PDB file of C-alpha atoms in Angstrom:
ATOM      1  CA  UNK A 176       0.000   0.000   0.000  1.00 42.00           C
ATOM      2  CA  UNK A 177       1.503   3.663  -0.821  1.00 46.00           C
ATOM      3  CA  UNK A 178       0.878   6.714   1.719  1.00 46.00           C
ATOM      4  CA  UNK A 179      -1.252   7.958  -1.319  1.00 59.00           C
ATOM      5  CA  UNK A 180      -4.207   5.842   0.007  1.00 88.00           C
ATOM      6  CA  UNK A 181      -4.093   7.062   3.335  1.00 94.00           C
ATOM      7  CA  UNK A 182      -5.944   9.706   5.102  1.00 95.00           C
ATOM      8  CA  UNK A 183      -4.514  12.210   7.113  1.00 96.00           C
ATOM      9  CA  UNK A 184      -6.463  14.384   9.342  1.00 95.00           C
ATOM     10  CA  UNK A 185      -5.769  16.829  12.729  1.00 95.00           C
ATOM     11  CA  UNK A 186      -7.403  15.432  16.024  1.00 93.00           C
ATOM     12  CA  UNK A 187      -8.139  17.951  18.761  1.00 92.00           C
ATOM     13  CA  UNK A 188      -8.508  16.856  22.117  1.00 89.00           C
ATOM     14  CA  UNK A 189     -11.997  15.981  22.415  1.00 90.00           C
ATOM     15  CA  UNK A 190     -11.696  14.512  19.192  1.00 91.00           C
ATOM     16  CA  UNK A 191      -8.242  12.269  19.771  1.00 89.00           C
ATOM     17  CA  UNK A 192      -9.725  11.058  23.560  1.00 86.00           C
ATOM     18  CA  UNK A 193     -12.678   9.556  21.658  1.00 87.00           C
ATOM     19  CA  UNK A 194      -9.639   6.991  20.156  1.00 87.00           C
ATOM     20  CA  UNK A 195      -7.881   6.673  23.011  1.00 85.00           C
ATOM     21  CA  UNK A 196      -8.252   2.538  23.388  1.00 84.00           C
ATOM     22  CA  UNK A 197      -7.184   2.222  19.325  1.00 89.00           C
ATOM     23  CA  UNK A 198      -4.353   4.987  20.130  1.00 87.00           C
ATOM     24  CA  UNK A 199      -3.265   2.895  23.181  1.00 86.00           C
ATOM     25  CA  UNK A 200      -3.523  -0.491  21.547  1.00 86.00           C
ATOM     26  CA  UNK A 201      -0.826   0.801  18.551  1.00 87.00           C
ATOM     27  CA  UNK A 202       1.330   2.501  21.425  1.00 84.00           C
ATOM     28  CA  UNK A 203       1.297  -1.113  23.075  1.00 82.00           C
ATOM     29  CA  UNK A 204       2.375  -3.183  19.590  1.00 83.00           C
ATOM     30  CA  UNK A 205       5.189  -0.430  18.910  1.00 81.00           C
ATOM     31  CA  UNK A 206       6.517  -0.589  21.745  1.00 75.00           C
ATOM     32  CA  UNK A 207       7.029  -4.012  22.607  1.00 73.00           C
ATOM     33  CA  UNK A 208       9.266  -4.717  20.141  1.00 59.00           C
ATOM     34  CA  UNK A 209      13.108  -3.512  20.114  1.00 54.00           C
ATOM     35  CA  UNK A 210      14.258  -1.443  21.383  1.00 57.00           C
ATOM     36  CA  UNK A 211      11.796  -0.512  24.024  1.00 61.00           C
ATOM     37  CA  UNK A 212      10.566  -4.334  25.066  1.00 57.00           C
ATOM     38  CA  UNK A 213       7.780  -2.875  27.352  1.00 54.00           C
ATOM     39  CA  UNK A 214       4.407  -4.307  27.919  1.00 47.00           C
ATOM     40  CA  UNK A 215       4.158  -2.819  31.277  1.00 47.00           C
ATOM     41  CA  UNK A 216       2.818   0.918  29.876  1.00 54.00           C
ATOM     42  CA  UNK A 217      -0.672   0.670  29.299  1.00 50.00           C
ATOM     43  CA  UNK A 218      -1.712   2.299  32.279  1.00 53.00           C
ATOM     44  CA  UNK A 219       0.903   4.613  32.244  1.00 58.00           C
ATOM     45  CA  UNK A 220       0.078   5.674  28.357  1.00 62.00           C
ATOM     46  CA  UNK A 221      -3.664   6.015  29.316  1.00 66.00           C
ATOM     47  CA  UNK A 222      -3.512   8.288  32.260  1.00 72.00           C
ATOM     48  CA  UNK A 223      -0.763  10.562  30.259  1.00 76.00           C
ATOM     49  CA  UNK A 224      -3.208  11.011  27.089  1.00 80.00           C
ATOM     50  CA  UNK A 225      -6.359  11.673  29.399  1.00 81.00           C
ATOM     51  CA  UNK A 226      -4.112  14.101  30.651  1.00 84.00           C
ATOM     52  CA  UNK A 227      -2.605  15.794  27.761  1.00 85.00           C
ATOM     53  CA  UNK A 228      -5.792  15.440  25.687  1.00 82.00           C
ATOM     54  CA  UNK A 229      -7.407  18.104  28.573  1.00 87.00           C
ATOM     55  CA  UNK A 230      -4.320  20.305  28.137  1.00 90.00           C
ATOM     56  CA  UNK A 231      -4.973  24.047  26.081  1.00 91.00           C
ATOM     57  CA  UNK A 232      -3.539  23.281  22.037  1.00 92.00           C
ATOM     58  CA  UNK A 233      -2.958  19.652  22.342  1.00 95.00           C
ATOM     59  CA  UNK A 234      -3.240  17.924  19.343  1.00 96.00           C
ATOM     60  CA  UNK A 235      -3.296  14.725  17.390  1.00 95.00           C
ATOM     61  CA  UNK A 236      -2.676  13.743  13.760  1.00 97.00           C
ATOM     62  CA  UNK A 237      -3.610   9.822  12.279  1.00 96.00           C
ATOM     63  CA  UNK A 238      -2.953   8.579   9.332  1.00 96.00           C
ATOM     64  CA  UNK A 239      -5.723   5.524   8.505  1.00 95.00           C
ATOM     65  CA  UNK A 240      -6.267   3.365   5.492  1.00 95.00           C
ATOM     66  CA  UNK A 241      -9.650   3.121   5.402  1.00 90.00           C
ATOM     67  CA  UNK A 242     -10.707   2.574   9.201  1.00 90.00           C
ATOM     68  CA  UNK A 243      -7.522   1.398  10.103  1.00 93.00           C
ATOM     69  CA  UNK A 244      -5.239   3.064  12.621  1.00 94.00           C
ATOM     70  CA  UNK A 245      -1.214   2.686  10.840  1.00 95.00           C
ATOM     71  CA  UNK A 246      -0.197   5.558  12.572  1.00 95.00           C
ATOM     72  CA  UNK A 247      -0.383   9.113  14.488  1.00 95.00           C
ATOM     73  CA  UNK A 248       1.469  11.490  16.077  1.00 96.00           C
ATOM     74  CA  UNK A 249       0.649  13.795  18.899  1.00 95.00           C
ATOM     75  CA  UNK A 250       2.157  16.858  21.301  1.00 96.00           C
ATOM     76  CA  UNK A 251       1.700  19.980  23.164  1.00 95.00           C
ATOM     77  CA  UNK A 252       2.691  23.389  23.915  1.00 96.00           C
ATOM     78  CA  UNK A 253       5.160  23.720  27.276  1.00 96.00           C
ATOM     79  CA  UNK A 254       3.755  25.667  29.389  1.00 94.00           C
ATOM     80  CA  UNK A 255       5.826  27.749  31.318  1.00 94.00           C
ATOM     81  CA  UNK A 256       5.774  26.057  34.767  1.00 92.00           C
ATOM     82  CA  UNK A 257       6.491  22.721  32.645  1.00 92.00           C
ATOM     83  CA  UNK A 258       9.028  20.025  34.109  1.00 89.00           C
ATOM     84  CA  UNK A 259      10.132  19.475  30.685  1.00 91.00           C
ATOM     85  CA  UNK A 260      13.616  20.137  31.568  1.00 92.00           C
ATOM     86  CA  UNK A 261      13.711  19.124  35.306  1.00 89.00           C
ATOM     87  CA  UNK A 262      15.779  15.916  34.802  1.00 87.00           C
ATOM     88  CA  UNK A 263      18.238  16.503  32.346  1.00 90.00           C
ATOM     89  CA  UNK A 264      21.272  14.940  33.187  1.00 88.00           C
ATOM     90  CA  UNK A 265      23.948  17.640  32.026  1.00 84.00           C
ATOM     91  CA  UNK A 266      22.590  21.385  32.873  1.00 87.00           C
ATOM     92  CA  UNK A 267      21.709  23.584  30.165  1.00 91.00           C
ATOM     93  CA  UNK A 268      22.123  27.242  29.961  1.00 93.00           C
ATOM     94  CA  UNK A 269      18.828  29.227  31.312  1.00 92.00           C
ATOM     95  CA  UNK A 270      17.866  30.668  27.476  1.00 92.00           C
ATOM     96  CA  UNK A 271      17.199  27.069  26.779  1.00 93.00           C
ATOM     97  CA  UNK A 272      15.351  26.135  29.670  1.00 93.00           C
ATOM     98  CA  UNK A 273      13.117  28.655  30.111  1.00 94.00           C
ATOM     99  CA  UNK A 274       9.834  28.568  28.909  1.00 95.00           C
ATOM    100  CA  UNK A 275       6.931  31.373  28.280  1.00 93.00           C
ATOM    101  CA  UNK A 276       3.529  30.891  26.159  1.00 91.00           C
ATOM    102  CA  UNK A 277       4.212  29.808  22.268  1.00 92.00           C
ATOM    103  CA  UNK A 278       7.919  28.790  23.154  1.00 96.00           C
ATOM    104  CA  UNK A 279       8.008  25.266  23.341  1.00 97.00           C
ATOM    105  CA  UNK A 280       6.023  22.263  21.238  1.00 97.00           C
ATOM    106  CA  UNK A 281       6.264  18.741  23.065  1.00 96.00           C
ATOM    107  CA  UNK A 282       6.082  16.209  20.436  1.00 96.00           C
ATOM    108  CA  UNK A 283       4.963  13.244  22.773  1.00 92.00           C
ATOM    109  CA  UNK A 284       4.737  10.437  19.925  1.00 92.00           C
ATOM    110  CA  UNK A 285       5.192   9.521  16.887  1.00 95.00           C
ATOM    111  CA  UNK A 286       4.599   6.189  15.856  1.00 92.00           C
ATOM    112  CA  UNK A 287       3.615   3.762  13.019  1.00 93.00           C
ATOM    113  CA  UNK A 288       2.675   0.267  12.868  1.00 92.00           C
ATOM    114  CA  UNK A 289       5.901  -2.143  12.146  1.00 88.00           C
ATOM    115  CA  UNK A 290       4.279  -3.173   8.314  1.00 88.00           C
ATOM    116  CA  UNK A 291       3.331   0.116   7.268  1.00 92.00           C
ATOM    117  CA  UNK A 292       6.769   1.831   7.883  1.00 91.00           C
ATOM    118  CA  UNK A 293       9.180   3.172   5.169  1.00 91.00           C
ATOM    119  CA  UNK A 294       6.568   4.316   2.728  1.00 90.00           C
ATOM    120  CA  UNK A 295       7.127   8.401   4.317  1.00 93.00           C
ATOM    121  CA  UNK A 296       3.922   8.007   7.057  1.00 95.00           C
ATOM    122  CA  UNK A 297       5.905   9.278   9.894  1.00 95.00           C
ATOM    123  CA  UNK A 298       7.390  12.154   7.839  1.00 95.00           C
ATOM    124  CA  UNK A 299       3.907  12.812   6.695  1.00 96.00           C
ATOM    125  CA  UNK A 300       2.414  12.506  10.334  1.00 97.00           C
ATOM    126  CA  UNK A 301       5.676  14.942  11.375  1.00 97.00           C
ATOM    127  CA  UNK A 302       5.068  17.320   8.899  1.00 96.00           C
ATOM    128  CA  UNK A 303       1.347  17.693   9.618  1.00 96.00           C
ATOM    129  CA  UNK A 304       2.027  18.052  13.123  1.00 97.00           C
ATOM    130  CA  UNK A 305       4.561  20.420  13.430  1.00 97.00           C
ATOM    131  CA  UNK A 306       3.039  22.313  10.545  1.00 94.00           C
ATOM    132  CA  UNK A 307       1.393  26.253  11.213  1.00 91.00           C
ATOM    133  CA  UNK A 308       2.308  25.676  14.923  1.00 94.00           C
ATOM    134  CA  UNK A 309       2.808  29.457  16.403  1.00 94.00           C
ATOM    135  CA  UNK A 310       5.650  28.140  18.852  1.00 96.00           C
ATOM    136  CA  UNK A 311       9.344  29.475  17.955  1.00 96.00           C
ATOM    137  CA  UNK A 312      10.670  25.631  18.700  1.00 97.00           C
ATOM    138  CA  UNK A 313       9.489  22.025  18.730  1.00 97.00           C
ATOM    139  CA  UNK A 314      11.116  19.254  21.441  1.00 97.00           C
ATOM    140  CA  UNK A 315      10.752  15.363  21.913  1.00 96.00           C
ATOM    141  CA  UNK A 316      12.730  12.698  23.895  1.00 92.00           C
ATOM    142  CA  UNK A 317      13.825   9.423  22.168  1.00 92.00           C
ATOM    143  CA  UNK A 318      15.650   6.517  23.315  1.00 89.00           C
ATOM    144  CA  UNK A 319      19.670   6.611  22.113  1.00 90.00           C
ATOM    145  CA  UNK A 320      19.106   2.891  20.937  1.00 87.00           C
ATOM    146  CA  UNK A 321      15.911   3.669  18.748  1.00 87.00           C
ATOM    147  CA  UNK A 322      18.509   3.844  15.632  1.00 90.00           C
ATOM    148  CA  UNK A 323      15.616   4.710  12.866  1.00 90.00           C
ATOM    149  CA  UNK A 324      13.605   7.217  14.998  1.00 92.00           C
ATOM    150  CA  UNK A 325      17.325   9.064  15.394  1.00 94.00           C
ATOM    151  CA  UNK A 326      17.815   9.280  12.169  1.00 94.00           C
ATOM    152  CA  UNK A 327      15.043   9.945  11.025  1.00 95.00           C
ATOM    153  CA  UNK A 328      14.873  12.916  13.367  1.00 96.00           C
ATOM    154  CA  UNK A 329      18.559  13.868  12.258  1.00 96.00           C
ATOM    155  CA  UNK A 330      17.254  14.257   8.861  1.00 95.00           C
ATOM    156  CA  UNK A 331      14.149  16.317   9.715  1.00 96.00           C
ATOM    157  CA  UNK A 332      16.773  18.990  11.292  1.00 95.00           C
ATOM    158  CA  UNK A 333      16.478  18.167  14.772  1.00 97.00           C
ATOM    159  CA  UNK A 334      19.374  18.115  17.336  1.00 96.00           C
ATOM    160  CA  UNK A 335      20.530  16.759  20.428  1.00 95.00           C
ATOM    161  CA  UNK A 336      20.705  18.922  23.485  1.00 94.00           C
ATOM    162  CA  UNK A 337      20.345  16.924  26.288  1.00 93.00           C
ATOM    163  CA  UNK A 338      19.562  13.583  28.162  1.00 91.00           C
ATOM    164  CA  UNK A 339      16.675  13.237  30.376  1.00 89.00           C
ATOM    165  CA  UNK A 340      15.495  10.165  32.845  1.00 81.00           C
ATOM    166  CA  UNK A 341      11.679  10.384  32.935  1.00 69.00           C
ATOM    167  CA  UNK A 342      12.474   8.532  36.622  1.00 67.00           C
ATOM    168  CA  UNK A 343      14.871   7.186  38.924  1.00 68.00           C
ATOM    169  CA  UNK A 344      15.553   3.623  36.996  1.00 69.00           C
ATOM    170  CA  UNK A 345      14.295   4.301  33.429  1.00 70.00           C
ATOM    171  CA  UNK A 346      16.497   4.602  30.764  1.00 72.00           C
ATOM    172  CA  UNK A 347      17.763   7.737  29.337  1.00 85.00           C
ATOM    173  CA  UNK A 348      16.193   9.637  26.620  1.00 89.00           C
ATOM    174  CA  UNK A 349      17.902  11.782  24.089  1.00 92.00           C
ATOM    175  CA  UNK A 350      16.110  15.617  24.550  1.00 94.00           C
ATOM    176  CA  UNK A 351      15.700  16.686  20.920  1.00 95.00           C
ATOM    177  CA  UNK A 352      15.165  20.219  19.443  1.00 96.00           C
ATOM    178  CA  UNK A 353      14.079  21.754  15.937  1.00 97.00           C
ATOM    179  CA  UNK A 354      13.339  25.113  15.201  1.00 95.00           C
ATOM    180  CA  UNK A 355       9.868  25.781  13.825  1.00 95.00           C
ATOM    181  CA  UNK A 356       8.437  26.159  10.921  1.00 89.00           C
ATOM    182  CA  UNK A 357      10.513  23.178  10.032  1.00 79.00           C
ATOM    183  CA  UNK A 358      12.240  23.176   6.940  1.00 65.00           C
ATOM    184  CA  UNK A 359      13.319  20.194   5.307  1.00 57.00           C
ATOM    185  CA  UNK A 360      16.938  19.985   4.100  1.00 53.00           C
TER     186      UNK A 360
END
């Protein structure tokens, strides 16, 4: 199947929470296989989206062939109280840190079904995202080990600032930054 027969469309939060089982059960397939191995985050994936999906310009796009889910993306705007940058493991200058309304985008996933990647859905769901969003910046945390999601990344123009640990015992995360609008090299 080619991206061309898929439908892409912008989920706001109302809209994405009515999903939120079929967004949870593709969160679960991706990311029991390598690297991540967990099985354990169902809970923890369905009290963050009730969450997020109440939070002021969250949003959510899909991309479905026909009824079926192959893959979305979703974030938020930082607010300025965020904890975003709490646990960062090397300290970053304050002009980094600090956030203040239509700073910072949080993109919180991005995934696609195993059989449906390579065909440009996850630059498609990126690009729709990201794309007319009024913040000066966009940031996301990804596992050093998840070798395609840091590449592709790398070749969307994002960088590596940081490490984070979400908590004491979990693995680091690579803290990732692009400027906004995003421009493709």
């Amino acid at each position: 199947m080619s991206a061309l027969e898929l439908t892409f469309r912008l989920l706001g939060g109302k809209q994405a929470a009515g999903h939120a089982d079929e967004l949870q059960a593709l969160q679960a397939e991706v990311y029991a296989g390598p690297p991540y191995g967990r099985d354990d985050d169902a809970g923890v994936f369905a009290g963050r989206f009730k969450v997020q999906c109440r939070q002021p310009g969250f949003v959510l796009a899909e991309a479905r062939h026909g009824g079926y889910l192959v893959g979305y993306a979703s974030g938020i705007p930082l607010r300025p109280s965020t904890s975003w940058w709490r646990n960062v493991t090397t300290p970053l200058p304050e002009e980094v840190t600090t956030e203040h309304p239509d700073r910072t985008f949080a993109l919180a996933d991005l995934l696609v079904r195993t059989s449906w990647r390579r065909q440009g859905i996850a630059g498609a769901l990126h690009d729709l995202i990201l794309a007319g969003r009024p913040e000066e910046r966009a940031t996301l945390t990804v596992l050093p080990a998840a070798t395609p999601a840091q590449s592709a990344f790398r070749s969307w123009g994002w960088r590596k600032v940081a490490r984070t640990r979400t908590s004491p015992g979990s693995p680091g995360c690579d803290v990732l930054l692009v400027s906004l609008p995003v421009s493709k090299p």
